[in-house]
Amino acid sequence: MIKTFRTFFPALFLCFISLVKTIAQDNLLNKEIMLTKNTGSIEQLLREISDKGGFNFTYSNQILIDGEFTLKGQKQSVSAYLDQLFPNGNVEYYSKSQRIILKYNGSKKQSTEIKYTLSGYLRDVANGESLLGANIWIVELATGASSNAYGFYSLTVPKGDYTLRSSFVGYSTITKKVQLTKDVKLDIELSLSTTELKTIEISDVELEEHITSKTMSTHKLSVATIENMPSIGSNPDIIKSIQLLPGVTTIGEGSTGFFVRGGGREQNLILLDQAPVYNPSHFLGFLSVFNTDAINNITFYKGGISARYGGRASSVLDVRMKEGNTKALSGEAGISLVGGAKLTLGAPIRKGKGSFMVSGRRTYAEPLFWAIGRVEPLFKGTRVFFYDFNAKANYTI
C-alpha cells in the first residue's frame, strides 16, 4: 500500500504542476492591463503592452508592425488588445513560458476567401506620362507590385478595406484607402517631390554599381543623359550615345552601325516601341532615325538577354517613345547645324483618357553644299537632306 502511494504521488504532483502552468499561460492572454499610451505603430503598442504586463512578444518579420494605430479602451485584456491590432484574423497568438507568440497564417486564411483584382495605371500628374517601375504596396497584407513598361499594375487580394501606398523615385508617396468588394480600377497620378539639398557630392560609382547590380550588362538612359553626352553639331543622337558605352565599338566614322563585344552588326536587335527597326541610319550614316525629342527612355542590353527578344546573340536596344501630354497642349522646337530644324507637339485627345504626340524634323544642308559647289565643281548640283516624322496616339478604353 505504501509502495503504491509512493508511485502515485509523484505522478499526481507532475499533473498538478502542468495544470498550474497551463492556467498561468491562459491567464497571460486574459490578464487585464492599463495602458498609458494607446496611439503609435504596432511595434510601439506591443512594447507598451509587454512592459505593462511583464512578459515578452515573439513574432516573425512576416507580420507588419509599422503604420499608425489607435487602440480603443484604457483597460482591457491582452487578447482584446491583440484582436484590435490584428483584426483580419491573419495572426494567431498563444502564450508559452512568460511569452506570447504571434504566428502569421495569412496564406492559410486567404486561400478560402473571395479575391478581387485591383488594377490601374501610374502616371505623372504634370504630363500624364506612364511611370515604369513605380511601386504599389498594400500595408495590411505586406504585399505589392511594380508597374510595367506601360505604367500598368495589377494585384489580386482578398476582399476587405486596405491602405494602398504608391511610390516612385523622385516622386511624392501617396497613401489611399481602398475598399475591395469587387474588382476595382484605380489610376494613380504622382507628383514630383522637390528636395532642397545643402551639399551635393558627386562621386564615381558607376563601375561599382554595375558590379553589384543584379541586372548585369544593362544600361538605362534617359533623354537628359543622352543630351549631356558629346554629339555631332550639338545634335544629340541615341546610336552615337551608346557607342560611348563600354564594350560598344563603332563600325566607322560617319556610321550609325555598332559592334558589341565582338558581335556582328546583324546580331543587334533595335526596337522602337517593340517594333523592330532594320535600318537605323539617316544622312549618310551621320545620324540615326531616332528623334530624341520624341523619345522617353532607352534600355540597352549587352548581355543576359531575355528569350523574349528572339535569341539575339550580341545586344538589344529597346527604345520607348513619349505618349504625349494628357493634361494640356505642350511642345518644343530646336535647330542645330547637323540635325536641322525640329518640332514636337503633344496634346490630350481627352483629358486623362488619351493623348497624341507628333514630331518632325528636316535638315537644311542644301545651302552648304551649294556654297561648296561654287568652289568645287564635283559638288555642284548635289542635294543631301532628309526628313522624318513620328506620331503616336493612345487612348484608354
CSV table of N, CA and C in Angstrom, one decimal, residues 286-378:
chain,number,residue,atom,x,y,z
A,286,PHE,N,25.5,59.7,-90.6
A,286,PHE,CA,25.9,60.6,-89.6
A,286,PHE,C,24.9,60.7,-88.4
A,287,LEU,N,23.6,60.4,-88.7
A,287,LEU,CA,22.5,60.5,-87.7
A,287,LEU,C,21.7,59.3,-87.8
A,288,SER,N,21.0,58.9,-86.7
A,288,SER,CA,20.1,57.8,-86.7
A,288,SER,C,18.7,58.3,-86.9
A,289,VAL,N,17.7,57.3,-87.1
A,289,VAL,CA,16.3,57.7,-87.4
A,289,VAL,C,15.6,58.1,-86.1
A,290,PHE,N,16.3,58.1,-84.9
A,290,PHE,CA,15.6,58.4,-83.7
A,290,PHE,C,15.7,59.9,-83.4
A,291,ASN,N,14.5,60.5,-83.3
A,291,ASN,CA,14.5,61.9,-82.9
A,291,ASN,C,14.4,62.0,-81.4
A,292,THR,N,15.4,62.5,-80.7
A,292,THR,CA,15.4,62.5,-79.3
A,292,THR,C,14.3,63.3,-78.6
A,293,ASP,N,13.7,64.2,-79.3
A,293,ASP,CA,12.5,65.0,-78.8
A,293,ASP,C,11.3,64.1,-78.6
A,294,ALA,N,11.3,63.0,-79.4
A,294,ALA,CA,10.1,62.1,-79.3
A,294,ALA,C,10.4,60.8,-78.5
A,295,ILE,N,11.5,60.8,-77.9
A,295,ILE,CA,11.9,59.6,-77.1
A,295,ILE,C,11.8,59.8,-75.6
A,296,ASN,N,11.2,58.8,-74.9
A,296,ASN,CA,11.1,58.9,-73.5
A,296,ASN,C,12.3,58.3,-72.7
A,297,ASN,N,12.7,57.1,-73.1
A,297,ASN,CA,13.9,56.5,-72.5
A,297,ASN,C,14.3,55.3,-73.3
A,298,ILE,N,15.5,54.8,-73.1
A,298,ILE,CA,16.0,53.7,-73.8
A,298,ILE,C,16.7,52.7,-72.8
A,299,THR,N,16.7,51.4,-73.1
A,299,THR,CA,17.3,50.4,-72.3
A,299,THR,C,18.2,49.6,-73.3
A,300,PHE,N,19.5,49.5,-72.9
A,300,PHE,CA,20.4,48.8,-73.8
A,300,PHE,C,21.0,47.6,-73.1
A,301,TYR,N,20.7,46.4,-73.7
A,301,TYR,CA,21.2,45.1,-73.1
A,301,TYR,C,22.4,44.6,-73.9
A,302,LYS,N,23.5,44.5,-73.1
A,302,LYS,CA,24.8,44.0,-73.7
A,302,LYS,C,25.0,42.5,-73.4
A,303,GLY,N,24.2,41.9,-72.5
A,303,GLY,CA,24.4,40.6,-72.1
A,303,GLY,C,23.2,40.1,-71.2
A,304,GLY,N,23.1,38.8,-71.0
A,304,GLY,CA,22.0,38.3,-70.3
A,304,GLY,C,20.6,38.6,-70.9
A,305,ILE,N,20.6,38.5,-72.2
A,305,ILE,CA,19.4,39.0,-73.0
A,305,ILE,C,18.3,38.0,-72.8
A,306,SER,N,17.1,38.5,-72.5
A,306,SER,CA,15.9,37.6,-72.3
A,306,SER,C,15.5,36.9,-73.6
A,307,ALA,N,14.9,35.7,-73.4
A,307,ALA,CA,14.5,34.9,-74.6
A,307,ALA,C,13.4,35.6,-75.4
A,308,ARG,N,12.7,36.5,-74.7
A,308,ARG,CA,11.6,37.2,-75.4
A,308,ARG,C,12.0,38.1,-76.6
A,309,TYR,N,13.4,38.3,-76.6
A,309,TYR,CA,13.9,39.1,-77.7
A,309,TYR,C,14.4,38.3,-78.9
A,310,GLY,N,14.0,37.0,-78.9
A,310,GLY,CA,14.3,36.2,-80.1
A,310,GLY,C,15.7,35.6,-80.2
A,311,GLY,N,16.4,35.6,-79.1
A,311,GLY,CA,17.7,34.9,-79.1
A,311,GLY,C,18.8,35.7,-79.7
A,312,ARG,N,18.7,37.0,-79.7
A,312,ARG,CA,19.8,37.8,-80.3
A,312,ARG,C,21.1,37.6,-79.5
A,313,ALA,N,22.2,37.4,-80.2
A,313,ALA,CA,23.4,37.0,-79.5
A,313,ALA,C,24.3,38.1,-79.0
A,314,SER,N,24.1,39.3,-79.6
A,314,SER,CA,25.0,40.4,-79.3
A,314,SER,C,24.4,41.5,-78.3
A,315,SER,N,23.3,42.2,-78.8
A,315,SER,CA,22.7,43.2,-77.9
A,315,SER,C,21.3,43.5,-78.4
A,316,VAL,N,20.6,44.2,-77.5
A,316,VAL,CA,19.2,44.7,-77.8
A,316,VAL,C,19.1,46.1,-77.3
A,317,LEU,N,18.7,47.0,-78.2
A,317,LEU,CA,18.4,48.4,-78.0
A,317,LEU,C,16.9,48.6,-78.0
A,318,ASP,N,16.3,48.8,-76.8
A,318,ASP,CA,14.9,49.0,-76.6
A,318,ASP,C,14.6,50.4,-76.4
A,319,VAL,N,14.0,51.1,-77.4
A,319,VAL,CA,13.7,52.5,-77.4
A,319,VAL,C,12.2,52.7,-77.2
A,320,ARG,N,11.8,53.6,-76.2
A,320,ARG,CA,10.4,53.9,-75.9
A,320,ARG,C,10.1,55.3,-76.2
A,321,MET,N,9.0,55.5,-77.0
A,321,MET,CA,8.6,56.9,-77.4
A,321,MET,C,7.7,57.5,-76.3
A,322,LYS,N,7.7,58.9,-76.3
A,322,LYS,CA,6.7,59.6,-75.5
A,322,LYS,C,5.3,59.3,-75.9
A,323,GLU,N,4.4,59.4,-74.9
A,323,GLU,CA,3.0,59.1,-75.2
A,323,GLU,C,2.2,60.4,-75.4
A,324,GLY,N,2.8,61.5,-75.2
A,324,GLY,CA,2.0,62.8,-75.3
A,324,GLY,C,1.5,63.3,-74.0
A,325,ASN,N,1.2,64.5,-73.9
A,325,ASN,CA,0.7,65.2,-72.7
A,325,ASN,C,-0.8,65.0,-72.6
A,326,THR,N,-1.3,64.3,-71.5
A,326,THR,CA,-2.7,64.1,-71.3
A,326,THR,C,-3.4,65.2,-70.6
A,327,LYS,N,-2.6,66.3,-70.2
A,327,LYS,CA,-3.2,67.4,-69.4
A,327,LYS,C,-3.5,68.6,-70.3
A,328,ALA,N,-2.5,69.0,-71.1
A,328,ALA,CA,-2.6,70.2,-71.9
A,328,ALA,C,-1.7,70.2,-73.1
A,329,LEU,N,-1.9,71.1,-74.0
A,329,LEU,CA,-1.0,71.2,-75.2
A,329,LEU,C,0.4,71.6,-74.8
A,330,SER,N,1.4,70.9,-75.3
A,330,SER,CA,2.8,71.3,-75.0
A,330,SER,C,3.6,71.0,-76.2
A,331,GLY,N,4.8,71.6,-76.3
A,331,GLY,CA,5.6,71.4,-77.4
A,331,GLY,C,7.0,71.9,-77.2
A,332,GLU,N,7.9,71.5,-78.1
A,332,GLU,CA,9.3,72.0,-78.0
A,332,GLU,C,9.8,72.0,-79.4
A,333,ALA,N,10.8,72.9,-79.7
A,333,ALA,CA,11.4,73.1,-81.0
A,333,ALA,C,12.9,73.3,-80.8
A,334,GLY,N,13.6,73.0,-81.9
A,334,GLY,CA,15.0,73.2,-81.8
A,334,GLY,C,15.6,73.3,-83.2
A,335,ILE,N,16.9,73.8,-83.3
A,335,ILE,CA,17.6,73.9,-84.5
A,335,ILE,C,19.1,73.7,-84.3
A,336,SER,N,19.7,72.9,-85.2
A,336,SER,CA,21.1,72.6,-85.0
A,336,SER,C,21.8,72.6,-86.4
A,337,LEU,N,23.1,72.6,-86.4
A,337,LEU,CA,23.8,72.6,-87.6
A,337,LEU,C,23.7,71.4,-88.4
A,338,VAL,N,23.7,70.2,-87.8
A,338,VAL,CA,23.6,69.0,-88.5
A,338,VAL,C,22.2,68.4,-88.5
A,339,GLY,N,21.5,68.5,-87.4
A,339,GLY,CA,20.2,67.9,-87.3
A,339,GLY,C,19.1,68.7,-87.9
A,340,GLY,N,19.3,70.0,-88.3
A,340,GLY,CA,18.3,70.8,-88.9
A,340,GLY,C,17.3,71.3,-87.9
A,341,ALA,N,16.1,71.6,-88.4
A,341,ALA,CA,15.0,72.1,-87.6
A,341,ALA,C,14.1,71.0,-87.2
A,342,LYS,N,13.6,71.0,-86.0
A,342,LYS,CA,12.7,70.0,-85.5
A,342,LYS,C,11.6,70.6,-84.6
A,343,LEU,N,10.5,70.0,-84.6
A,343,LEU,CA,9.3,70.4,-83.8
A,343,LEU,C,8.6,69.2,-83.2
A,344,THR,N,8.2,69.3,-82.0
A,344,THR,CA,7.5,68.2,-81.3
A,344,THR,C,6.3,68.8,-80.6
A,345,LEU,N,5.1,68.2,-80.8
A,345,LEU,CA,3.9,68.7,-80.1
A,345,LEU,C,3.2,67.5,-79.4
A,346,GLY,N,2.6,67.7,-78.3
A,346,GLY,CA,1.8,66.7,-77.6
A,346,GLY,C,0.6,67.4,-77.0
A,347,ALA,N,-0.5,66.7,-77.0
A,347,ALA,CA,-1.8,67.2,-76.5
A,347,ALA,C,-2.7,66.1,-76.2
A,348,PRO,N,-3.7,66.4,-75.3
A,348,PRO,CA,-4.7,65.3,-75.0
A,348,PRO,C,-5.8,65.2,-76.0
A,349,ILE,N,-6.1,63.9,-76.3
A,349,ILE,CA,-7.3,63.6,-77.1
A,349,ILE,C,-8.6,63.9,-76.2
A,350,ARG,N,-8.4,63.4,-75.0
A,350,ARG,CA,-9.4,63.6,-74.0
A,350,ARG,C,-8.7,63.6,-72.7
A,351,LYS,N,-8.8,64.7,-71.9
A,351,LYS,CA,-8.0,64.8,-70.7
A,351,LYS,C,-8.1,63.6,-69.8
A,352,GLY,N,-7.0,63.1,-69.4
A,352,GLY,CA,-6.9,61.9,-68.5
A,352,GLY,C,-7.2,60.6,-69.1
A,353,LYS,N,-7.7,60.6,-70.4
A,353,LYS,CA,-8.0,59.4,-71.1
A,353,LYS,C,-7.1,59.0,-72.3
A,354,GLY,N,-6.7,60.0,-73.0
A,354,GLY,CA,-5.9,59.7,-74.2
A,354,GLY,C,-5.1,60.9,-74.6
A,355,SER,N,-4.1,60.6,-75.4
A,355,SER,CA,-3.2,61.7,-75.9
A,355,SER,C,-2.5,61.3,-77.2
A,356,PHE,N,-1.9,62.3,-77.8
A,356,PHE,CA,-1.2,62.0,-79.0
A,356,PHE,C,0.1,62.9,-79.0
A,357,MET,N,1.1,62.4,-79.8
A,357,MET,CA,2.4,63.1,-79.9
A,357,MET,C,2.8,63.0,-81.4
A,358,VAL,N,3.2,64.2,-81.9
A,358,VAL,CA,3.7,64.2,-83.3
A,358,VAL,C,5.1,65.0,-83.2
A,359,SER,N,6.0,64.5,-84.0
A,359,SER,CA,7.3,65.1,-84.0
A,359,SER,C,7.9,65.0,-85.4
A,360,GLY,N,8.5,66.0,-85.9
A,360,GLY,CA,9.1,66.0,-87.2
A,360,GLY,C,10.3,66.9,-87.3
A,361,ARG,N,11.2,66.5,-88.2
A,361,ARG,CA,12.5,67.3,-88.4
A,361,ARG,C,12.9,67.2,-89.8
A,362,ARG,N,13.7,68.2,-90.2
A,362,ARG,CA,14.2,68.3,-91.6
A,362,ARG,C,15.6,69.0,-91.6
A,363,THR,N,16.5,68.5,-92.3
A,363,THR,CA,17.8,69.1,-92.4
A,363,THR,C,17.8,70.2,-93.5
A,364,TYR,N,18.7,71.1,-93.4
A,364,TYR,CA,18.8,72.2,-94.4
A,364,TYR,C,20.3,72.3,-94.9
A,365,ALA,N,20.8,71.2,-95.3
A,365,ALA,CA,22.2,71.2,-95.7
A,365,ALA,C,22.4,71.6,-97.2
A,366,GLU,N,21.3,71.9,-97.9
A,366,GLU,CA,21.4,72.3,-99.3
A,366,GLU,C,22.2,73.6,-99.5
A,367,PRO,N,22.0,74.6,-98.7
A,367,PRO,CA,22.9,75.8,-98.9
A,367,PRO,C,24.3,75.6,-98.7
A,368,LEU,N,24.7,74.7,-97.7
A,368,LEU,CA,26.1,74.4,-97.5
A,368,LEU,C,26.7,73.7,-98.7
A,369,PHE,N,26.0,72.7,-99.3
A,369,PHE,CA,26.5,72.0,-100.5
A,369,PHE,C,26.5,73.0,-101.7
A,370,TRP,N,25.6,73.9,-101.8
A,370,TRP,CA,25.6,74.9,-102.9
A,370,TRP,C,26.8,75.8,-102.8
A,371,ALA,N,27.2,76.2,-101.6
A,371,ALA,CA,28.4,77.0,-101.4
A,371,ALA,C,29.6,76.2,-101.8
A,372,ILE,N,29.7,75.0,-101.4
A,372,ILE,CA,30.8,74.1,-101.7
A,372,ILE,C,30.9,73.9,-103.2
A,373,GLY,N,29.7,73.8,-103.8
A,373,GLY,CA,29.7,73.6,-105.3
A,373,GLY,C,30.2,74.7,-106.1
A,374,ARG,N,30.1,75.9,-105.5
A,374,ARG,CA,30.7,77.1,-106.2
A,374,ARG,C,32.2,77.1,-106.3
A,375,VAL,N,32.8,76.4,-105.3
A,375,VAL,CA,34.3,76.3,-105.3
A,375,VAL,C,34.8,75.0,-105.9
A,376,GLU,N,34.1,73.9,-105.6
A,376,GLU,CA,34.5,72.5,-106.1
A,376,GLU,C,33.4,72.0,-107.0
A,377,PRO,N,33.6,72.0,-108.3
A,377,PRO,CA,32.6,71.6,-109.3
A,377,PRO,C,32.0,70.2,-109.0
A,378,LEU,N,32.8,69.3,-108.3
A,378,LEU,CA,32.4,68.0,-108.1
A,378,LEU,C,31.1,67.9,-107.3
